[in-house]
PDB file of C-alpha atoms in Angstrom:
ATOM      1  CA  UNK D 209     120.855  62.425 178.045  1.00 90.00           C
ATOM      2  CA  UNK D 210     121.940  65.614 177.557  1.00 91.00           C
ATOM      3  CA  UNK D 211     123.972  66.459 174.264  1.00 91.00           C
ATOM      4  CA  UNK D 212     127.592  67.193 177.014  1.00 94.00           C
ATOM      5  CA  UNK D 213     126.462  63.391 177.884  1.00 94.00           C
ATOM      6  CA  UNK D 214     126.317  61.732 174.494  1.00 94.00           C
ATOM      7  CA  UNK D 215     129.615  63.575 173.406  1.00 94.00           C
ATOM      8  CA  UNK D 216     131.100  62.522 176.730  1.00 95.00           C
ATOM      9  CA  UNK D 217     129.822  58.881 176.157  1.00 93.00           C
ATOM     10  CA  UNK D 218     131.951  58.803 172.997  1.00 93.00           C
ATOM     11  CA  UNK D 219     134.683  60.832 173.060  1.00 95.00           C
ATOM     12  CA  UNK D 220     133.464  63.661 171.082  1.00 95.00           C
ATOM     13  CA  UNK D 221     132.774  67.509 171.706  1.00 96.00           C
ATOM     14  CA  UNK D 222     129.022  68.476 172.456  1.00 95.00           C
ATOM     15  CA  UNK D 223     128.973  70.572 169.165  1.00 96.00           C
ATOM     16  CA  UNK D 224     130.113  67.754 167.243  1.00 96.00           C
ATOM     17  CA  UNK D 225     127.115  65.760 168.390  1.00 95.00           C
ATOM     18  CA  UNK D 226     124.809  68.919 167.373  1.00 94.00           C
ATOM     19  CA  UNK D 227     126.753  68.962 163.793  1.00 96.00           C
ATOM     20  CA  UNK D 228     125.727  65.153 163.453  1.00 96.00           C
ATOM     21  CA  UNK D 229     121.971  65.442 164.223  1.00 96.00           C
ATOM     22  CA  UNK D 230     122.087  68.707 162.268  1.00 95.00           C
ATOM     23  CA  UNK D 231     123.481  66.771 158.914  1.00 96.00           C
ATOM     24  CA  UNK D 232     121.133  63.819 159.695  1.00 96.00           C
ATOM     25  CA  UNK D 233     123.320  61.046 161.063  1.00 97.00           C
ATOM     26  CA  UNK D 234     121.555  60.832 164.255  1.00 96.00           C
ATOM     27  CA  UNK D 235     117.623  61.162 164.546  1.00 95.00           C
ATOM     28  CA  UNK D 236     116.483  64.708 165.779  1.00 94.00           C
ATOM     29  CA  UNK D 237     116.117  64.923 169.105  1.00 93.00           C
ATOM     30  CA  UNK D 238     113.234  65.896 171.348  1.00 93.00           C
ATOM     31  CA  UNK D 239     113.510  68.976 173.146  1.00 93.00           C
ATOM     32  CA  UNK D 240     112.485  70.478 176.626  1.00 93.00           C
ATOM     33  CA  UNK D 241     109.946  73.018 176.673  1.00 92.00           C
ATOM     34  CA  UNK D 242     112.986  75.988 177.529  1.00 92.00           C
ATOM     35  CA  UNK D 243     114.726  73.895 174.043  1.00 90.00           C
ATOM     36  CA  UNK D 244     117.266  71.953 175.208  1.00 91.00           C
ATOM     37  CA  UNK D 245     117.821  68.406 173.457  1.00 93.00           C
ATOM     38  CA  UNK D 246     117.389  65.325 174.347  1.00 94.00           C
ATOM     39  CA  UNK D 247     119.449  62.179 173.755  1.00 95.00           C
ATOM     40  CA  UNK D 248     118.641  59.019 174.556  1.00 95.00           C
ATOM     41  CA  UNK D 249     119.561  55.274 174.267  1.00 95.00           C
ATOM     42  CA  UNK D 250     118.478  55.021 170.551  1.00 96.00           C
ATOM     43  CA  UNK D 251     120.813  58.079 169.789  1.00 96.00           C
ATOM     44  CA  UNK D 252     123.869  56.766 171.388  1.00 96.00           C
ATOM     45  CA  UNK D 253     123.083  53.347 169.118  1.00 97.00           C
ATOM     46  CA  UNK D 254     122.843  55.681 165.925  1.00 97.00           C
ATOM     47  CA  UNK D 255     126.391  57.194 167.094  1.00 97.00           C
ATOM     48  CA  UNK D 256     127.257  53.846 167.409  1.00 97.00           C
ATOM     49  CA  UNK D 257     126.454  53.091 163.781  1.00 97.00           C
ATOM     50  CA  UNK D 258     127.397  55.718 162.201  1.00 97.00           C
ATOM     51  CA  UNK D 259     131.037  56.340 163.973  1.00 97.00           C
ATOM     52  CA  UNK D 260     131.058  52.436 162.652  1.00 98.00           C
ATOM     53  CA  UNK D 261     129.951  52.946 159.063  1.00 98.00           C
ATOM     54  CA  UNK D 262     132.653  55.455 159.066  1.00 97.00           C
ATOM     55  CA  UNK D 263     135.420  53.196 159.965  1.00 96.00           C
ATOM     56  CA  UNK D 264     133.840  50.893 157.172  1.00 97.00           C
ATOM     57  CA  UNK D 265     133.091  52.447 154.222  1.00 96.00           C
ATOM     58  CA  UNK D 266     134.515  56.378 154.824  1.00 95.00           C
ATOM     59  CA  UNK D 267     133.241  59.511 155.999  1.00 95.00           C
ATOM     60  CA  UNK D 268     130.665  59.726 152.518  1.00 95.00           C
ATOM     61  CA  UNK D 269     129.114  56.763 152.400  1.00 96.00           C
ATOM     62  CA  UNK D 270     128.686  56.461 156.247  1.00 97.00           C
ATOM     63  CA  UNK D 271     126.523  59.242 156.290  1.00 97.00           C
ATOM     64  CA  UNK D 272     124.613  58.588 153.107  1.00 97.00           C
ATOM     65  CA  UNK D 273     123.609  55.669 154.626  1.00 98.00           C
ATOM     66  CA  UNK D 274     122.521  57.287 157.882  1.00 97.00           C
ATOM     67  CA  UNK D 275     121.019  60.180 156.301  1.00 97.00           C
ATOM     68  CA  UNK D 276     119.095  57.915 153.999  1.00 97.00           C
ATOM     69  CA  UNK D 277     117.852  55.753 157.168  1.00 95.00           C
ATOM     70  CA  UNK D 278     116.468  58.776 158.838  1.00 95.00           C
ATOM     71  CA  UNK D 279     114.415  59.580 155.510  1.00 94.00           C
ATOM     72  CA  UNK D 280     112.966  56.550 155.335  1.00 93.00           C
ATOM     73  CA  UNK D 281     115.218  55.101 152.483  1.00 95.00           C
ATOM     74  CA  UNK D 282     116.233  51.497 154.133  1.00 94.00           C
ATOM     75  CA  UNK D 283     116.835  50.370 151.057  1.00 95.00           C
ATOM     76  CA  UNK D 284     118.882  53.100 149.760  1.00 96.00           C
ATOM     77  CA  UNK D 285     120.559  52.700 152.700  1.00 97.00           C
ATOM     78  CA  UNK D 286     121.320  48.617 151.978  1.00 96.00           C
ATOM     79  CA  UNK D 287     122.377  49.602 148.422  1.00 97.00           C
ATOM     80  CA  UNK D 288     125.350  51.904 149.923  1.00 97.00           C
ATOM     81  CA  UNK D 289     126.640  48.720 151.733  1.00 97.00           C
ATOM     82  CA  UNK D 290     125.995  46.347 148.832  1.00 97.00           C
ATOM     83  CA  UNK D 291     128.649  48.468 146.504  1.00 95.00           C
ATOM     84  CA  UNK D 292     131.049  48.891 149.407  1.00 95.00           C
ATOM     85  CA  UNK D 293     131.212  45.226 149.927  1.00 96.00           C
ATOM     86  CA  UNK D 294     131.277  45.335 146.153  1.00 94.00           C
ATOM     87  CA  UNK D 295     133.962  48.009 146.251  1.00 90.00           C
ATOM     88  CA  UNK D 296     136.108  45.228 148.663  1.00 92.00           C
ATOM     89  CA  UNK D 297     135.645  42.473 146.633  1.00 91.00           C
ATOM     90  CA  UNK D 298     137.020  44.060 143.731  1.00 84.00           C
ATOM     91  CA  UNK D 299     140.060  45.257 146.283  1.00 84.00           C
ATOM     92  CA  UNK D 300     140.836  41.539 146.823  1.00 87.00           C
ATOM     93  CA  UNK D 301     140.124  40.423 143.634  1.00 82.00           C
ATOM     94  CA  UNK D 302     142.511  43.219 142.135  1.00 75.00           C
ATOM     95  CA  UNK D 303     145.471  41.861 144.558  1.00 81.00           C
ATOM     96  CA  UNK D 304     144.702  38.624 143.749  1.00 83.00           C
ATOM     97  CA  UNK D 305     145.942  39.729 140.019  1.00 76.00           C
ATOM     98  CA  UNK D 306     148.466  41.596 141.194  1.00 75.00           C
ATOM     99  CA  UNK D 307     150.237  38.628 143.314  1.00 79.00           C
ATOM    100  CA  UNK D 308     149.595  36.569 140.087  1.00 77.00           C
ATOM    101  CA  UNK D 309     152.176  39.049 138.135  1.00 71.00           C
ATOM    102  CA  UNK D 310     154.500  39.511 140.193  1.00 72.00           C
ATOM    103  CA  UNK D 311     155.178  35.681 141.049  1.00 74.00           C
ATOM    104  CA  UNK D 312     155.091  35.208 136.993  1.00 69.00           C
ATOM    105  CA  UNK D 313     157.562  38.480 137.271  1.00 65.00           C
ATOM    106  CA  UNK D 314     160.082  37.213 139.700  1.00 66.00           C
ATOM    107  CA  UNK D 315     159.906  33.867 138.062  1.00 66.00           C
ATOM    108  CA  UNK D 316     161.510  34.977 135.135  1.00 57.00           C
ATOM    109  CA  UNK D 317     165.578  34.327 136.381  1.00 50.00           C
ATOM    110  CA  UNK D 318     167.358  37.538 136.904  1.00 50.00           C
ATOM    111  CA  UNK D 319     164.266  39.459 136.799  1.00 49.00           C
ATOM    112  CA  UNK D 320     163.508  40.821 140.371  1.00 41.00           C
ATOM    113  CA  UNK D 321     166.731  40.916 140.915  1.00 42.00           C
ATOM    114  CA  UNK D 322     168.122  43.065 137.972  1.00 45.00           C
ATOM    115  CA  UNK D 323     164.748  45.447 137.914  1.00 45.00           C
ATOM    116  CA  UNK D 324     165.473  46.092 141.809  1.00 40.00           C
ATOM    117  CA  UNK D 325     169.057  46.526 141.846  1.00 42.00           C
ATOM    118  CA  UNK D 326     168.949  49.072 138.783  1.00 39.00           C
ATOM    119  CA  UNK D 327     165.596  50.103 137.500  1.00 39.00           C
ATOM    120  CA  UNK D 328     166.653  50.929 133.915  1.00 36.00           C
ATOM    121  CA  UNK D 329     168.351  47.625 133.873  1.00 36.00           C
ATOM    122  CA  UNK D 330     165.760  45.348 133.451  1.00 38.00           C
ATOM    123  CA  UNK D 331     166.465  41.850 131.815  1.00 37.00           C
ATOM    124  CA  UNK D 332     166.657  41.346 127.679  1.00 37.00           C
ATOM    125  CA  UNK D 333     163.394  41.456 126.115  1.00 36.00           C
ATOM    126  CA  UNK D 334     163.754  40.790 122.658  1.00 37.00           C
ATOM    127  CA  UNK D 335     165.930  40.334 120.019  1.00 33.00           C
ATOM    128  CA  UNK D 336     166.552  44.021 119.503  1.00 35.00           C
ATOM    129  CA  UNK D 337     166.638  44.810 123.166  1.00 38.00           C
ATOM    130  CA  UNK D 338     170.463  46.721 124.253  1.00 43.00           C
ATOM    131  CA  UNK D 339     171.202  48.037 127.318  1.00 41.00           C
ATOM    132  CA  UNK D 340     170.411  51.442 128.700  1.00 44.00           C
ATOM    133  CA  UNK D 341     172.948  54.077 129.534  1.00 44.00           C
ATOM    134  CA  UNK D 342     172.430  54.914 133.300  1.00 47.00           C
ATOM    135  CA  UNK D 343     170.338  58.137 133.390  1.00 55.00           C
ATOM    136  CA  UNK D 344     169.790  58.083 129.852  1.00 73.00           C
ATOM    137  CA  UNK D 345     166.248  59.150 128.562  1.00 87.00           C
ATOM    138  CA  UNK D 346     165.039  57.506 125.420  1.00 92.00           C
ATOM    139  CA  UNK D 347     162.629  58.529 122.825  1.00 93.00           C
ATOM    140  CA  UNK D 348     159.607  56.650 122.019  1.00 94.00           C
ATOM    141  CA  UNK D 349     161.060  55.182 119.371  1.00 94.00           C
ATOM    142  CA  UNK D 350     164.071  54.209 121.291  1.00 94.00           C
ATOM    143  CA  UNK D 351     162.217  52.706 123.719  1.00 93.00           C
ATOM    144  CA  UNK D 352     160.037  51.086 121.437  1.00 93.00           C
ATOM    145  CA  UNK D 353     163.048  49.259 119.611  1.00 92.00           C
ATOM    146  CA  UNK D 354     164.786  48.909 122.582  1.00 89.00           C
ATOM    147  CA  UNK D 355     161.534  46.627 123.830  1.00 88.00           C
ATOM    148  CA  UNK D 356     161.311  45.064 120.500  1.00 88.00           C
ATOM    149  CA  UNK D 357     157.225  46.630 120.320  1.00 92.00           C
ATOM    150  CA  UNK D 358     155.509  49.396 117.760  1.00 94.00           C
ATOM    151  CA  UNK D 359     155.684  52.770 119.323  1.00 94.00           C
ATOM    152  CA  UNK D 360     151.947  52.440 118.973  1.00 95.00           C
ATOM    153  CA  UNK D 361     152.027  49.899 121.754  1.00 94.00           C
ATOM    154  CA  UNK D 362     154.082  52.109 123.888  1.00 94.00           C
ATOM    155  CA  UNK D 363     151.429  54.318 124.039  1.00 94.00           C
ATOM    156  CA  UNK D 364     148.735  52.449 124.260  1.00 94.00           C
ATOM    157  CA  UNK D 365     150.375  51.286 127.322  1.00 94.00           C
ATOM    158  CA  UNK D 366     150.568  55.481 128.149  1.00 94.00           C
ATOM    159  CA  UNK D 367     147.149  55.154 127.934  1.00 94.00           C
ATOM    160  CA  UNK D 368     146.069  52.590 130.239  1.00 92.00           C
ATOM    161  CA  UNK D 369     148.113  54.606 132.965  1.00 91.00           C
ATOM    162  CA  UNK D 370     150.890  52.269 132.940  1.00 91.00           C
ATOM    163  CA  UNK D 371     153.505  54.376 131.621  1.00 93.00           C
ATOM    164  CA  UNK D 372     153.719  58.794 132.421  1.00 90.00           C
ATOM    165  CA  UNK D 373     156.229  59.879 130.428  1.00 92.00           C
ATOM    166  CA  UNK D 374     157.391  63.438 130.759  1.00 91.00           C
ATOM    167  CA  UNK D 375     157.268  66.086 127.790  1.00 91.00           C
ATOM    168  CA  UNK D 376     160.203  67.530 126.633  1.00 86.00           C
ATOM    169  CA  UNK D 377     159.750  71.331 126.745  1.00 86.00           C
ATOM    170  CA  UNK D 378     161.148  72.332 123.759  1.00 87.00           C
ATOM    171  CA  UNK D 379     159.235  70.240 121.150  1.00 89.00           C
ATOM    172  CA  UNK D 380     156.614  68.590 123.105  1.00 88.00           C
ATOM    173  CA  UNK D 381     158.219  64.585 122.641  1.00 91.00           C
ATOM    174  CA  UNK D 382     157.925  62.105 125.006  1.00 92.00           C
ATOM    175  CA  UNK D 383     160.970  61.686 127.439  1.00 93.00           C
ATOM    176  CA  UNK D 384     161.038  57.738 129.106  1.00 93.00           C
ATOM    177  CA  UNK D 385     163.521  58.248 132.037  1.00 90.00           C
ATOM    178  CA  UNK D 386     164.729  55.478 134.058  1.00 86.00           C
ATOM    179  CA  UNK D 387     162.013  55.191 136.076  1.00 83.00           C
ATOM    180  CA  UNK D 388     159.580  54.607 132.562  1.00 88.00           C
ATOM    181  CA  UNK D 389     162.198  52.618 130.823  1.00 88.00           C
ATOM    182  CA  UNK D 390     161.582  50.060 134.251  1.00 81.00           C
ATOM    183  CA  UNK D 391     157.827  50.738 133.995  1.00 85.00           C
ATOM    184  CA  UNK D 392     158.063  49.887 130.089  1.00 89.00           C
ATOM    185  CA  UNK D 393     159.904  46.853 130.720  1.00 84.00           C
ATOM    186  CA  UNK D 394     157.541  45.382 133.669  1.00 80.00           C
ATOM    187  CA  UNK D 395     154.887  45.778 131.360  1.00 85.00           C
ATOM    188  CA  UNK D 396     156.311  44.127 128.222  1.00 85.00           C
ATOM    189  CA  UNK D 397     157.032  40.803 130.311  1.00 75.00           C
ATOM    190  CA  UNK D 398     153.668  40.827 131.850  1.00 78.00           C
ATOM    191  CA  UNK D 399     151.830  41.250 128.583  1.00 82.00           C
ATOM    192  CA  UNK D 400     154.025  38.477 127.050  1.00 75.00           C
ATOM    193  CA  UNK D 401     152.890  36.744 130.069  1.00 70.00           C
ATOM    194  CA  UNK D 402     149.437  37.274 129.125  1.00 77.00           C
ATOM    195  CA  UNK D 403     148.408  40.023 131.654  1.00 80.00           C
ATOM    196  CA  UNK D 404     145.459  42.358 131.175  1.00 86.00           C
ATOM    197  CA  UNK D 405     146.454  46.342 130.596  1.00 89.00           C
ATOM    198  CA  UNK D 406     144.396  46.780 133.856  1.00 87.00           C
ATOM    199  CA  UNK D 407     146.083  44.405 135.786  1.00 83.00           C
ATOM    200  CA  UNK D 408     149.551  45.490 134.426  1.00 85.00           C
ATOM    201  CA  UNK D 409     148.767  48.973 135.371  1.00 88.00           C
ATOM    202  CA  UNK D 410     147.930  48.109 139.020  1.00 85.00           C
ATOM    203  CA  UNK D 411     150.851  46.387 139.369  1.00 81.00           C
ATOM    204  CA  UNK D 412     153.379  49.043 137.851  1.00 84.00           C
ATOM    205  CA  UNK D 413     151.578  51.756 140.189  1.00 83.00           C
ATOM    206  CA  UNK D 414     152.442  48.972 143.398  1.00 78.00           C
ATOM    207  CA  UNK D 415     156.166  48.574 141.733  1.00 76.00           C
ATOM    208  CA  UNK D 416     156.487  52.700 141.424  1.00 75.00           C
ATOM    209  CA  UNK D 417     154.973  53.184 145.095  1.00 76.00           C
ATOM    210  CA  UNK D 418     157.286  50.632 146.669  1.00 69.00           C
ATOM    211  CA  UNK D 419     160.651  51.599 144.899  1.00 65.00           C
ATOM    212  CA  UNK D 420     161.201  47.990 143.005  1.00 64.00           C
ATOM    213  CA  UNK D 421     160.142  44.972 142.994  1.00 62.00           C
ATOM    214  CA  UNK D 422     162.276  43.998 146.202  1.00 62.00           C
ATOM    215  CA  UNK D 423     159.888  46.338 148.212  1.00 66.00           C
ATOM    216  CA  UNK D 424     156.710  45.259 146.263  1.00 70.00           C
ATOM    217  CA  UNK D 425     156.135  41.963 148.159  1.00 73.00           C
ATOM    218  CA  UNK D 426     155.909  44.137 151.690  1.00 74.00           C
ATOM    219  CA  UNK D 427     153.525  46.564 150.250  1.00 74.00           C
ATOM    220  CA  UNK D 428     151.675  43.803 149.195  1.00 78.00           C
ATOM    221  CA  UNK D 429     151.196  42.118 152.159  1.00 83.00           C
ATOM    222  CA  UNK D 430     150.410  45.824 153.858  1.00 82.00           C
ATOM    223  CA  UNK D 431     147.734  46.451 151.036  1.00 82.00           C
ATOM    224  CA  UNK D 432     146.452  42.657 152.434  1.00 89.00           C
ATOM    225  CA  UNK D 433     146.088  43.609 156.302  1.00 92.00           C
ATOM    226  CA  UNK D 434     144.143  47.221 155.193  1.00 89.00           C
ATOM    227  CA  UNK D 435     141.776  44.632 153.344  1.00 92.00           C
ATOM    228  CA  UNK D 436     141.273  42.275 156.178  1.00 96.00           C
ATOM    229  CA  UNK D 437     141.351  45.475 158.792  1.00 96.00           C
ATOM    230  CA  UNK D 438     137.954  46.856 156.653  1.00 95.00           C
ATOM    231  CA  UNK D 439     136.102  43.542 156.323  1.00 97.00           C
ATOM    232  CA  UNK D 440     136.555  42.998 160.121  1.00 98.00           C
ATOM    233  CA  UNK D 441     135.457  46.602 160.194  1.00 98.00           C
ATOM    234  CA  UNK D 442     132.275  46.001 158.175  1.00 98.00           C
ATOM    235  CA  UNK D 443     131.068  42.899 160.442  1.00 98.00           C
ATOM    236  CA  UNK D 444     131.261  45.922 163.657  1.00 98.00           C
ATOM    237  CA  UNK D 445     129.516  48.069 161.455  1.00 98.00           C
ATOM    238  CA  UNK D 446     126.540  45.547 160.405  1.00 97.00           C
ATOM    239  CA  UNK D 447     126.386  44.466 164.077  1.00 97.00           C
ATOM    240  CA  UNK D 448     126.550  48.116 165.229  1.00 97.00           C
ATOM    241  CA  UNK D 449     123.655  49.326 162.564  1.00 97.00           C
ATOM    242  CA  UNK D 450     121.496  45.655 162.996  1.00 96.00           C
ATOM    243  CA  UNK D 451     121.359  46.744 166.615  1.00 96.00           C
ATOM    244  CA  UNK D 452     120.289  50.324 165.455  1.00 97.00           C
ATOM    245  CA  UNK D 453     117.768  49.007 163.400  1.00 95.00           C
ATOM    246  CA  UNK D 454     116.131  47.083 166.103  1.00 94.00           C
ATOM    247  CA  UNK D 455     115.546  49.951 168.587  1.00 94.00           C
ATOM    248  CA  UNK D 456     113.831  52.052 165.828  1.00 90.00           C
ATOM    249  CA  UNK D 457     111.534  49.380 165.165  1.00 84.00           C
ATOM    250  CA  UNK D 458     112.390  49.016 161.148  1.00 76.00           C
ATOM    251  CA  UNK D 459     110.136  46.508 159.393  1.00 73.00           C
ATOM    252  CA  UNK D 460     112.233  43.278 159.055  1.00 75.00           C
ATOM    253  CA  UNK D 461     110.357  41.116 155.988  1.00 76.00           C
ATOM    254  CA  UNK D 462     110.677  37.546 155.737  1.00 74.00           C
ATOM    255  CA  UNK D 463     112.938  36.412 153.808  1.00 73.00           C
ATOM    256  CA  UNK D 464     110.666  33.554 152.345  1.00 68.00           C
ATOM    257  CA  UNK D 465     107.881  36.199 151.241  1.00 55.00           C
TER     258      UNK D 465
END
């Protein structure tokens, strides 16, 4: 095949074939004797694989794992997929957690629905806990005693990403808007629930992207079909790479030696 061929076969322009063999995704390509390459079935299979990989893992580690193929580096090449199937694990395993909060969040009565309907509402934590003033910003040590917590906890919770605070210009303090004060308040009833910083984080970022709570179970379930759509993705990459393999003639070992 001709390189107009191969880009033709796949829906790509002939110099972005060239730019492929050229950063090592595909294998190089014989030439004529007046230079022009030549493409053939083993070539359109690397395509294959590597238009695949990129659907799988990302642009990155697709070619890393081509490039390190073509250099002779199969196992290199196996390690790449081993940490993004490790990567996706740790995906499900992290929304696993995050479903866990938020059912022991809604759970609590009046919880979803105050934290949704006003975000600097949320329910009574403690016995100190009073009411925010709509669009009122709170100190650190408001916040703290409003929460019923050390302001050392509040920012240990800034420091595990749950909580961004802005600065206040003048003299550098903390400012918790309504937004935070919500943010503060998920995290204090997960924690009392028993909920890992990490975990707490994740699910305050989810709460923050979504706009509430109300809007976190939708995200949730969108965050669930981008899982599902890259492990389907992954089993067309293996087949797409395993057939790859095969027409380059890569050693195989037994498994039982």
């Amino acid at each position: 095949m001709r390189p107009s061929d191969l880009a033709r076969r796949h829906g790509l322009s002939t110099q972005a074939v060239r730019n492929y063999e050229r950063d090592g995704f595909l294998p190089p390509a014989e030439r004529t004797a007046s230079g022009y390459r030549v493409y053939t079935e083993v070539h359109a299979a690397a395509l294959d694989a590597y238009r695949s990989l990129v659907a799988a893992y990302g642009h990155t580690t697709g070619g890393r794992i081509m490039t390190a193929l073509h250099r002779g580096g199969l196992d290199d090449a196996l390690t790449a997929i081993d940490l993004g199937h490790g990567q996706l694990l740790r995906d499900r395993d992290t929304l696993d957690a995050v479903r866990k909060a938020v059912r022991h969040l809604t759970a609590r009565p009046g919880a979803a629905r105050d934290l949704a309907a006003d975000p600097a509402a949320g329910p009574p934590v403690g016995p100190s806990a009073e009411p925010a003033v709509d669009g009122a910003a709170l100190s650190i040590g408001e916040l703290a005693h409003r929460l019923g917590v050390t302001p050392a906890t509040v920012r240990n919770w800034e420091g595990a990403g749950i909580l961004t605070p802005a600065r206040d210009q003048a003299n550098g303090h903390r400012v918790f808007r309504a937004d935070d004060i919500r943010d503060a308040e998920l995290a204090h009833l997960l924690r009392r629930g028993g909920y890992p910083l990490d975990h707490i984080a994740t699910v305050v970022r989810q709460v923050r992207t979504a706009g509430g709570t109300a809007s976190l179970a939708d995200a949730l379930d969108g965050w669930q079909r981008r899982l599902t759509a890259q492990g389907l993705a992954m089993l067309d990459a293996a087949a797409r790479l395993g057939h790859y393999l095969g027409l380059t003639g890569h050693p195989r070992p037994d498994l039982g030696s």
